[in-house]
PDB file of N, CA and C in Angstrom:
ATOM      1  N   MET A   1     -14.125  -0.184  27.422  1.00 85.00           N
ATOM      2  CA  MET A   1     -15.089  -1.201  26.942  1.00 85.00           C
ATOM      3  C   MET A   1     -16.211  -1.374  28.015  1.00 85.00           C
ATOM      4  N   LYS A   2     -17.413  -1.403  27.508  1.00 93.00           N
ATOM      5  CA  LYS A   2     -18.602  -1.464  28.401  1.00 93.00           C
ATOM      6  C   LYS A   2     -19.100  -2.917  28.439  1.00 93.00           C
ATOM      7  N   LEU A   3     -19.542  -3.435  29.570  1.00 95.00           N
ATOM      8  CA  LEU A   3     -20.048  -4.832  29.726  1.00 95.00           C
ATOM      9  C   LEU A   3     -21.526  -4.754  30.034  1.00 95.00           C
ATOM     10  N   VAL A   4     -22.250  -5.584  29.205  1.00 96.00           N
ATOM     11  CA  VAL A   4     -23.720  -5.665  29.396  1.00 96.00           C
ATOM     12  C   VAL A   4     -24.127  -7.138  29.555  1.00 96.00           C
ATOM     13  N   GLU A   5     -24.972  -7.463  30.490  1.00 96.00           N
ATOM     14  CA  GLU A   5     -25.532  -8.790  30.702  1.00 96.00           C
ATOM     15  C   GLU A   5     -26.948  -8.846  30.269  1.00 96.00           C
ATOM     16  N   THR A   6     -27.310  -9.953  29.568  1.00 96.00           N
ATOM     17  CA  THR A   6     -28.710 -10.147  29.227  1.00 96.00           C
ATOM     18  C   THR A   6     -29.376 -10.654  30.494  1.00 96.00           C
ATOM     19  N   SER A   7     -30.740 -10.670  30.481  1.00 96.00           N
ATOM     20  CA  SER A   7     -31.428 -11.125  31.598  1.00 96.00           C
ATOM     21  C   SER A   7     -31.206 -12.634  31.853  1.00 96.00           C
ATOM     22  N   LYS A   8     -31.047 -13.453  30.802  1.00 95.00           N
ATOM     23  CA  LYS A   8     -30.750 -14.863  30.931  1.00 95.00           C
ATOM     24  C   LYS A   8     -29.401 -15.078  31.615  1.00 95.00           C
ATOM     25  N   PHE A   9     -28.380 -14.289  31.174  1.00 94.00           N
ATOM     26  CA  PHE A   9     -27.080 -14.405  31.790  1.00 94.00           C
ATOM     27  C   PHE A   9     -27.134 -14.075  33.249  1.00 94.00           C
ATOM     28  N   ARG A  10     -27.836 -13.024  33.603  1.00 95.00           N
ATOM     29  CA  ARG A  10     -27.964 -12.564  34.988  1.00 95.00           C
ATOM     30  C   ARG A  10     -28.637 -13.668  35.864  1.00 95.00           C
ATOM     31  N   LYS A  11     -29.670 -14.324  35.340  1.00 96.00           N
ATOM     32  CA  LYS A  11     -30.328 -15.358  36.091  1.00 96.00           C
ATOM     33  C   LYS A  11     -29.393 -16.593  36.338  1.00 96.00           C
ATOM     34  N   LEU A  12     -28.686 -16.944  35.285  1.00 94.00           N
ATOM     35  CA  LEU A  12     -27.753 -18.053  35.420  1.00 94.00           C
ATOM     36  C   LEU A  12     -26.643 -17.727  36.419  1.00 94.00           C
ATOM     37  N   ARG A  13     -26.136 -16.522  36.343  1.00 94.00           N
ATOM     38  CA  ARG A  13     -25.041 -16.089  37.248  1.00 94.00           C
ATOM     39  C   ARG A  13     -25.506 -16.091  38.669  1.00 94.00           C
ATOM     40  N   LYS A  14     -26.712 -15.718  38.922  1.00 95.00           N
ATOM     41  CA  LYS A  14     -27.230 -15.654  40.341  1.00 95.00           C
ATOM     42  C   LYS A  14     -27.451 -17.035  40.903  1.00 95.00           C
ATOM     43  N   ARG A  15     -27.623 -18.038  40.050  1.00 96.00           N
ATOM     44  CA  ARG A  15     -27.806 -19.463  40.479  1.00 96.00           C
ATOM     45  C   ARG A  15     -26.522 -20.130  40.891  1.00 96.00           C
ATOM     46  N   ILE A  16     -25.374 -19.587  40.560  1.00 94.00           N
ATOM     47  CA  ILE A  16     -24.092 -20.194  40.853  1.00 94.00           C
ATOM     48  C   ILE A  16     -23.930 -20.248  42.381  1.00 94.00           C
ATOM     49  N   VAL A  17     -23.568 -21.425  42.880  1.00 94.00           N
ATOM     50  CA  VAL A  17     -23.359 -21.615  44.284  1.00 94.00           C
ATOM     51  C   VAL A  17     -21.876 -21.741  44.611  1.00 94.00           C
ATOM     52  N   SER A  18     -21.148 -22.482  43.761  1.00 93.00           N
ATOM     53  CA  SER A  18     -19.764 -22.785  44.022  1.00 93.00           C
ATOM     54  C   SER A  18     -18.872 -21.556  43.863  1.00 93.00           C
ATOM     55  N   ALA A  19     -18.001 -21.360  44.835  1.00 95.00           N
ATOM     56  CA  ALA A  19     -17.052 -20.280  44.818  1.00 95.00           C
ATOM     57  C   ALA A  19     -16.034 -20.468  43.647  1.00 95.00           C
ATOM     58  N   HIS A  20     -15.725 -21.723  43.353  1.00 94.00           N
ATOM     59  CA  HIS A  20     -14.777 -21.975  42.241  1.00 94.00           C
ATOM     60  C   HIS A  20     -15.369 -21.595  40.951  1.00 94.00           C
ATOM     61  N   GLU A  21     -16.587 -21.894  40.714  1.00 95.00           N
ATOM     62  CA  GLU A  21     -17.342 -21.548  39.464  1.00 95.00           C
ATOM     63  C   GLU A  21     -17.496 -20.047  39.340  1.00 95.00           C
ATOM     64  N   LYS A  22     -17.788 -19.362  40.435  1.00 95.00           N
ATOM     65  CA  LYS A  22     -17.875 -17.884  40.403  1.00 95.00           C
ATOM     66  C   LYS A  22     -16.532 -17.270  40.002  1.00 95.00           C
ATOM     67  N   ALA A  23     -15.451 -17.790  40.602  1.00 96.00           N
ATOM     68  CA  ALA A  23     -14.104 -17.193  40.331  1.00 96.00           C
ATOM     69  C   ALA A  23     -13.754 -17.480  38.896  1.00 96.00           C
ATOM     70  N   ALA A  24     -14.027 -18.709  38.375  1.00 96.00           N
ATOM     71  CA  ALA A  24     -13.680 -19.031  36.988  1.00 96.00           C
ATOM     72  C   ALA A  24     -14.452 -18.204  35.982  1.00 96.00           C
ATOM     73  N   LEU A  25     -15.712 -18.004  36.233  1.00 96.00           N
ATOM     74  CA  LEU A  25     -16.518 -17.089  35.375  1.00 96.00           C
ATOM     75  C   LEU A  25     -16.038 -15.690  35.408  1.00 96.00           C
ATOM     76  N   LYS A  26     -15.769 -15.182  36.582  1.00 96.00           N
ATOM     77  CA  LYS A  26     -15.206 -13.781  36.670  1.00 96.00           C
ATOM     78  C   LYS A  26     -13.852 -13.663  35.939  1.00 96.00           C
ATOM     79  N   LYS A  27     -12.987 -14.706  36.002  1.00 96.00           N
ATOM     80  CA  LYS A  27     -11.722 -14.703  35.324  1.00 96.00           C
ATOM     81  C   LYS A  27     -11.891 -14.707  33.871  1.00 96.00           C
ATOM     82  N   ALA A  28     -12.899 -15.516  33.325  1.00 96.00           N
ATOM     83  CA  ALA A  28     -13.163 -15.648  31.909  1.00 96.00           C
ATOM     84  C   ALA A  28     -13.715 -14.265  31.369  1.00 96.00           C
ATOM     85  N   VAL A  29     -14.552 -13.703  32.151  1.00 96.00           N
ATOM     86  CA  VAL A  29     -15.114 -12.362  31.728  1.00 96.00           C
ATOM     87  C   VAL A  29     -13.972 -11.279  31.679  1.00 96.00           C
ATOM     88  N   ALA A  30     -13.119 -11.361  32.601  1.00 96.00           N
ATOM     89  CA  ALA A  30     -11.931 -10.452  32.608  1.00 96.00           C
ATOM     90  C   ALA A  30     -11.055 -10.640  31.392  1.00 96.00           C
ATOM     91  N   LYS A  31     -10.862 -11.877  31.020  1.00 96.00           N
ATOM     92  CA  LYS A  31     -10.086 -12.107  29.795  1.00 96.00           C
ATOM     93  C   LYS A  31     -10.732 -11.596  28.559  1.00 96.00           C
ATOM     94  N   ILE A  32     -12.036 -11.742  28.499  1.00 96.00           N
ATOM     95  CA  ILE A  32     -12.768 -11.282  27.335  1.00 96.00           C
ATOM     96  C   ILE A  32     -12.724  -9.743  27.283  1.00 96.00           C
ATOM     97  N   MET A  33     -12.852  -9.137  28.391  1.00 94.00           N
ATOM     98  CA  MET A  33     -12.813  -7.686  28.464  1.00 94.00           C
ATOM     99  C   MET A  33     -11.434  -7.162  28.006  1.00 94.00           C
ATOM    100  N   GLY A  34     -10.381  -7.930  28.352  1.00 94.00           N
ATOM    101  CA  GLY A  34      -9.007  -7.581  27.907  1.00 94.00           C
ATOM    102  C   GLY A  34      -8.786  -7.790  26.462  1.00 94.00           C
ATOM    103  N   ASP A  35      -9.394  -8.863  25.906  1.00 94.00           N
ATOM    104  CA  ASP A  35      -9.200  -9.185  24.492  1.00 94.00           C
ATOM    105  C   ASP A  35     -10.545  -9.727  23.935  1.00 94.00           C
ATOM    106  N   PRO A  36     -11.464  -8.833  23.445  1.00 93.00           N
ATOM    107  CA  PRO A  36     -12.758  -9.287  22.999  1.00 93.00           C
ATOM    108  C   PRO A  36     -12.722 -10.235  21.832  1.00 93.00           C
ATOM    109  N   GLU A  37     -11.630 -10.249  21.127  1.00 93.00           N
ATOM    110  CA  GLU A  37     -11.502 -11.215  19.978  1.00 93.00           C
ATOM    111  C   GLU A  37     -11.055 -12.596  20.372  1.00 93.00           C
ATOM    112  N   ALA A  38     -10.945 -12.896  21.651  1.00 93.00           N
ATOM    113  CA  ALA A  38     -10.422 -14.175  22.197  1.00 93.00           C
ATOM    114  C   ALA A  38     -11.279 -15.371  21.813  1.00 93.00           C
ATOM    115  N   GLY A  39     -12.562 -15.191  21.807  1.00 95.00           N
ATOM    116  CA  GLY A  39     -13.493 -16.302  21.479  1.00 95.00           C
ATOM    117  C   GLY A  39     -13.583 -16.581  20.028  1.00 95.00           C
ATOM    118  N   LYS A  40     -14.053 -17.803  19.700  1.00 97.00           N
ATOM    119  CA  LYS A  40     -14.266 -18.142  18.293  1.00 97.00           C
ATOM    120  C   LYS A  40     -15.726 -17.904  17.909  1.00 97.00           C
ATOM    121  N   PHE A  41     -15.946 -17.553  16.665  1.00 97.00           N
ATOM    122  CA  PHE A  41     -17.329 -17.336  16.200  1.00 97.00           C
ATOM    123  C   PHE A  41     -18.118 -18.695  16.139  1.00 97.00           C
ATOM    124  N   LEU A  42     -19.381 -18.618  16.481  1.00 97.00           N
ATOM    125  CA  LEU A  42     -20.260 -19.769  16.315  1.00 97.00           C
ATOM    126  C   LEU A  42     -20.691 -19.885  14.892  1.00 97.00           C
ATOM    127  N   LYS A  43     -21.379 -20.976  14.533  1.00 97.00           N
ATOM    128  CA  LYS A  43     -21.756 -21.211  13.169  1.00 97.00           C
ATOM    129  C   LYS A  43     -23.292 -21.166  13.033  1.00 97.00           C
ATOM    130  N   GLY A  44     -23.776 -21.086  11.834  1.00 96.00           N
ATOM    131  CA  GLY A  44     -25.166 -21.163  11.530  1.00 96.00           C
ATOM    132  C   GLY A  44     -25.851 -19.833  11.895  1.00 96.00           C
ATOM    133  N   GLU A  45     -27.060 -19.959  12.429  1.00 96.00           N
ATOM    134  CA  GLU A  45     -27.818 -18.786  12.821  1.00 96.00           C
ATOM    135  C   GLU A  45     -27.191 -17.932  13.907  1.00 96.00           C
ATOM    136  N   PHE A  46     -26.264 -18.524  14.672  1.00 95.00           N
ATOM    137  CA  PHE A  46     -25.599 -17.842  15.774  1.00 95.00           C
ATOM    138  C   PHE A  46     -24.208 -17.313  15.389  1.00 95.00           C
ATOM    139  N   ARG A  47     -23.983 -17.090  14.106  1.00 94.00           N
ATOM    140  CA  ARG A  47     -22.652 -16.715  13.610  1.00 94.00           C
ATOM    141  C   ARG A  47     -22.209 -15.354  14.107  1.00 94.00           C
ATOM    142  N   ASP A  48     -23.085 -14.510  14.677  1.00 95.00           N
ATOM    143  CA  ASP A  48     -22.735 -13.194  15.176  1.00 95.00           C
ATOM    144  C   ASP A  48     -22.155 -13.322  16.603  1.00 95.00           C
ATOM    145  N   LEU A  49     -22.373 -14.513  17.252  1.00 96.00           N
ATOM    146  CA  LEU A  49     -21.929 -14.700  18.647  1.00 96.00           C
ATOM    147  C   LEU A  49     -20.599 -15.378  18.693  1.00 96.00           C
ATOM    148  N   ARG A  50     -19.942 -15.183  19.764  1.00 97.00           N
ATOM    149  CA  ARG A  50     -18.582 -15.781  19.996  1.00 97.00           C
ATOM    150  C   ARG A  50     -18.674 -16.751  21.236  1.00 97.00           C
ATOM    151  N   SER A  51     -17.788 -17.767  21.233  1.00 97.00           N
ATOM    152  CA  SER A  51     -17.716 -18.718  22.313  1.00 97.00           C
ATOM    153  C   SER A  51     -16.284 -18.685  22.897  1.00 97.00           C
ATOM    154  N   PHE A  52     -16.187 -18.471  24.198  1.00 97.00           N
ATOM    155  CA  PHE A  52     -14.887 -18.511  24.836  1.00 97.00           C
ATOM    156  C   PHE A  52     -14.923 -19.701  25.812  1.00 97.00           C
ATOM    157  N   ARG A  53     -13.957 -20.605  25.660  1.00 97.00           N
ATOM    158  CA  ARG A  53     -13.855 -21.768  26.548  1.00 97.00           C
ATOM    159  C   ARG A  53     -13.053 -21.487  27.822  1.00 97.00           C
ATOM    160  N   TYR A  54     -13.547 -21.991  28.946  1.00 96.00           N
ATOM    161  CA  TYR A  54     -12.799 -21.943  30.180  1.00 96.00           C
ATOM    162  C   TYR A  54     -13.143 -23.213  30.940  1.00 96.00           C
ATOM    163  N   SER A  55     -12.487 -23.474  32.029  1.00 95.00           N
ATOM    164  CA  SER A  55     -12.765 -24.646  32.807  1.00 95.00           C
ATOM    165  C   SER A  55     -12.945 -24.406  34.260  1.00 95.00           C
ATOM    166  N   VAL A  56     -13.749 -25.280  34.907  1.00 94.00           N
ATOM    167  CA  VAL A  56     -14.001 -25.175  36.343  1.00 94.00           C
ATOM    168  C   VAL A  56     -13.717 -26.596  36.905  1.00 94.00           C
ATOM    169  N   LYS A  57     -12.692 -26.727  37.700  1.00 92.00           N
ATOM    170  CA  LYS A  57     -12.338 -27.985  38.304  1.00 92.00           C
ATOM    171  C   LYS A  57     -12.247 -29.100  37.235  1.00 92.00           C
ATOM    172  N   GLY A  58     -11.652 -28.784  36.093  1.00 92.00           N
ATOM    173  CA  GLY A  58     -11.423 -29.780  35.052  1.00 92.00           C
ATOM    174  C   GLY A  58     -12.650 -29.971  34.116  1.00 92.00           C
ATOM    175  N   GLN A  59     -13.716 -29.344  34.341  1.00 94.00           N
ATOM    176  CA  GLN A  59     -14.896 -29.412  33.477  1.00 94.00           C
ATOM    177  C   GLN A  59     -14.912 -28.221  32.514  1.00 94.00           C
ATOM    178  N   SER A  60     -15.079 -28.505  31.233  1.00 96.00           N
ATOM    179  CA  SER A  60     -15.022 -27.489  30.271  1.00 96.00           C
ATOM    180  C   SER A  60     -16.352 -26.651  30.232  1.00 96.00           C
ATOM    181  N   ARG A  61     -16.287 -25.389  30.118  1.00 96.00           N
ATOM    182  CA  ARG A  61     -17.489 -24.528  30.036  1.00 96.00           C
ATOM    183  C   ARG A  61     -17.257 -23.549  28.897  1.00 96.00           C
ATOM    184  N   ARG A  62     -18.335 -22.975  28.412  1.00 96.00           N
ATOM    185  CA  ARG A  62     -18.342 -21.981  27.315  1.00 96.00           C
ATOM    186  C   ARG A  62     -19.041 -20.709  27.744  1.00 96.00           C
ATOM    187  N   LEU A  63     -18.476 -19.577  27.494  1.00 96.00           N
ATOM    188  CA  LEU A  63     -19.073 -18.275  27.701  1.00 96.00           C
ATOM    189  C   LEU A  63     -19.517 -17.746  26.325  1.00 96.00           C
ATOM    190  N   ILE A  64     -20.807 -17.500  26.123  1.00 97.00           N
ATOM    191  CA  ILE A  64     -21.297 -17.013  24.893  1.00 97.00           C
ATOM    192  C   ILE A  64     -21.459 -15.523  24.993  1.00 97.00           C
ATOM    193  N   TYR A  65     -20.946 -14.731  24.016  1.00 97.00           N
ATOM    194  CA  TYR A  65     -21.004 -13.330  24.039  1.00 97.00           C
ATOM    195  C   TYR A  65     -20.963 -12.769  22.636  1.00 97.00           C
ATOM    196  N   LYS A  66     -21.196 -11.440  22.548  1.00 96.00           N
ATOM    197  CA  LYS A  66     -21.183 -10.705  21.304  1.00 96.00           C
ATOM    198  C   LYS A  66     -20.460  -9.405  21.514  1.00 96.00           C
ATOM    199  N   THR A  67     -19.699  -8.959  20.547  1.00 95.00           N
ATOM    200  CA  THR A  67     -19.013  -7.664  20.701  1.00 95.00           C
ATOM    201  C   THR A  67     -19.636  -6.695  19.657  1.00 95.00           C
ATOM    202  N   GLU A  68     -19.808  -5.496  20.121  1.00 93.00           N
ATOM    203  CA  GLU A  68     -20.325  -4.409  19.308  1.00 93.00           C
ATOM    204  C   GLU A  68     -19.387  -3.204  19.638  1.00 93.00           C
ATOM    205  N   LYS A  69     -19.010  -2.473  18.680  1.00 89.00           N
ATOM    206  CA  LYS A  69     -18.095  -1.312  18.804  1.00 89.00           C
ATOM    207  C   LYS A  69     -17.343  -1.202  20.111  1.00 89.00           C
ATOM    208  N   THR A  70     -17.935  -0.698  21.169  1.00 92.00           N
ATOM    209  CA  THR A  70     -17.278  -0.551  22.446  1.00 92.00           C
ATOM    210  C   THR A  70     -18.001  -1.346  23.564  1.00 92.00           C
ATOM    211  N   THR A  71     -18.786  -2.339  23.185  1.00 95.00           N
ATOM    212  CA  THR A  71     -19.582  -3.092  24.184  1.00 95.00           C
ATOM    213  C   THR A  71     -19.437  -4.606  24.015  1.00 95.00           C
ATOM    214  N   VAL A  72     -19.388  -5.266  25.143  1.00 96.00           N
ATOM    215  CA  VAL A  72     -19.367  -6.786  25.193  1.00 96.00           C
ATOM    216  C   VAL A  72     -20.694  -7.099  25.809  1.00 96.00           C
ATOM    217  N   ILE A  73     -21.479  -7.949  25.095  1.00 96.00           N
ATOM    218  CA  ILE A  73     -22.797  -8.390  25.630  1.00 96.00           C
ATOM    219  C   ILE A  73     -22.699  -9.811  25.924  1.00 96.00           C
ATOM    220  N   LEU A  74     -22.917 -10.197  27.191  1.00 96.00           N
ATOM    221  CA  LEU A  74     -22.901 -11.571  27.646  1.00 96.00           C
ATOM    222  C   LEU A  74     -24.234 -12.218  27.533  1.00 96.00           C
ATOM    223  N   PHE A  75     -24.278 -13.388  26.880  1.00 96.00           N
ATOM    224  CA  PHE A  75     -25.542 -14.068  26.686  1.00 96.00           C
ATOM    225  C   PHE A  75     -25.774 -15.250  27.544  1.00 96.00           C
ATOM    226  N   SER A  76     -24.769 -16.178  27.635  1.00 96.00           N
ATOM    227  CA  SER A  76     -24.923 -17.396  28.383  1.00 96.00           C
ATOM    228  C   SER A  76     -23.619 -18.001  28.739  1.00 96.00           C
ATOM    229  N   PHE A  77     -23.586 -19.012  29.565  1.00 91.00           N
ATOM    230  CA  PHE A  77     -22.451 -19.832  29.899  1.00 91.00           C
ATOM    231  C   PHE A  77     -22.812 -21.215  30.189  1.00 91.00           C
TER     232      PHE A  77
END
């Protein structure tokens, strides 16, 4: 499985300061790579995208991504 980041995702990822948040994001991406079907589909015009929920120090976060054949494309979190 190949992993691709959009430019928006890359910018957001580089802004992360907290080590806890970096670790939680890394763990969420690893879970998605292991099971790309883990997230739920979004609705409306974003129905092609999936949302995977994870938490950082008790705060809920969402990782937005899309799967294509052998690729996972990360959009936002």
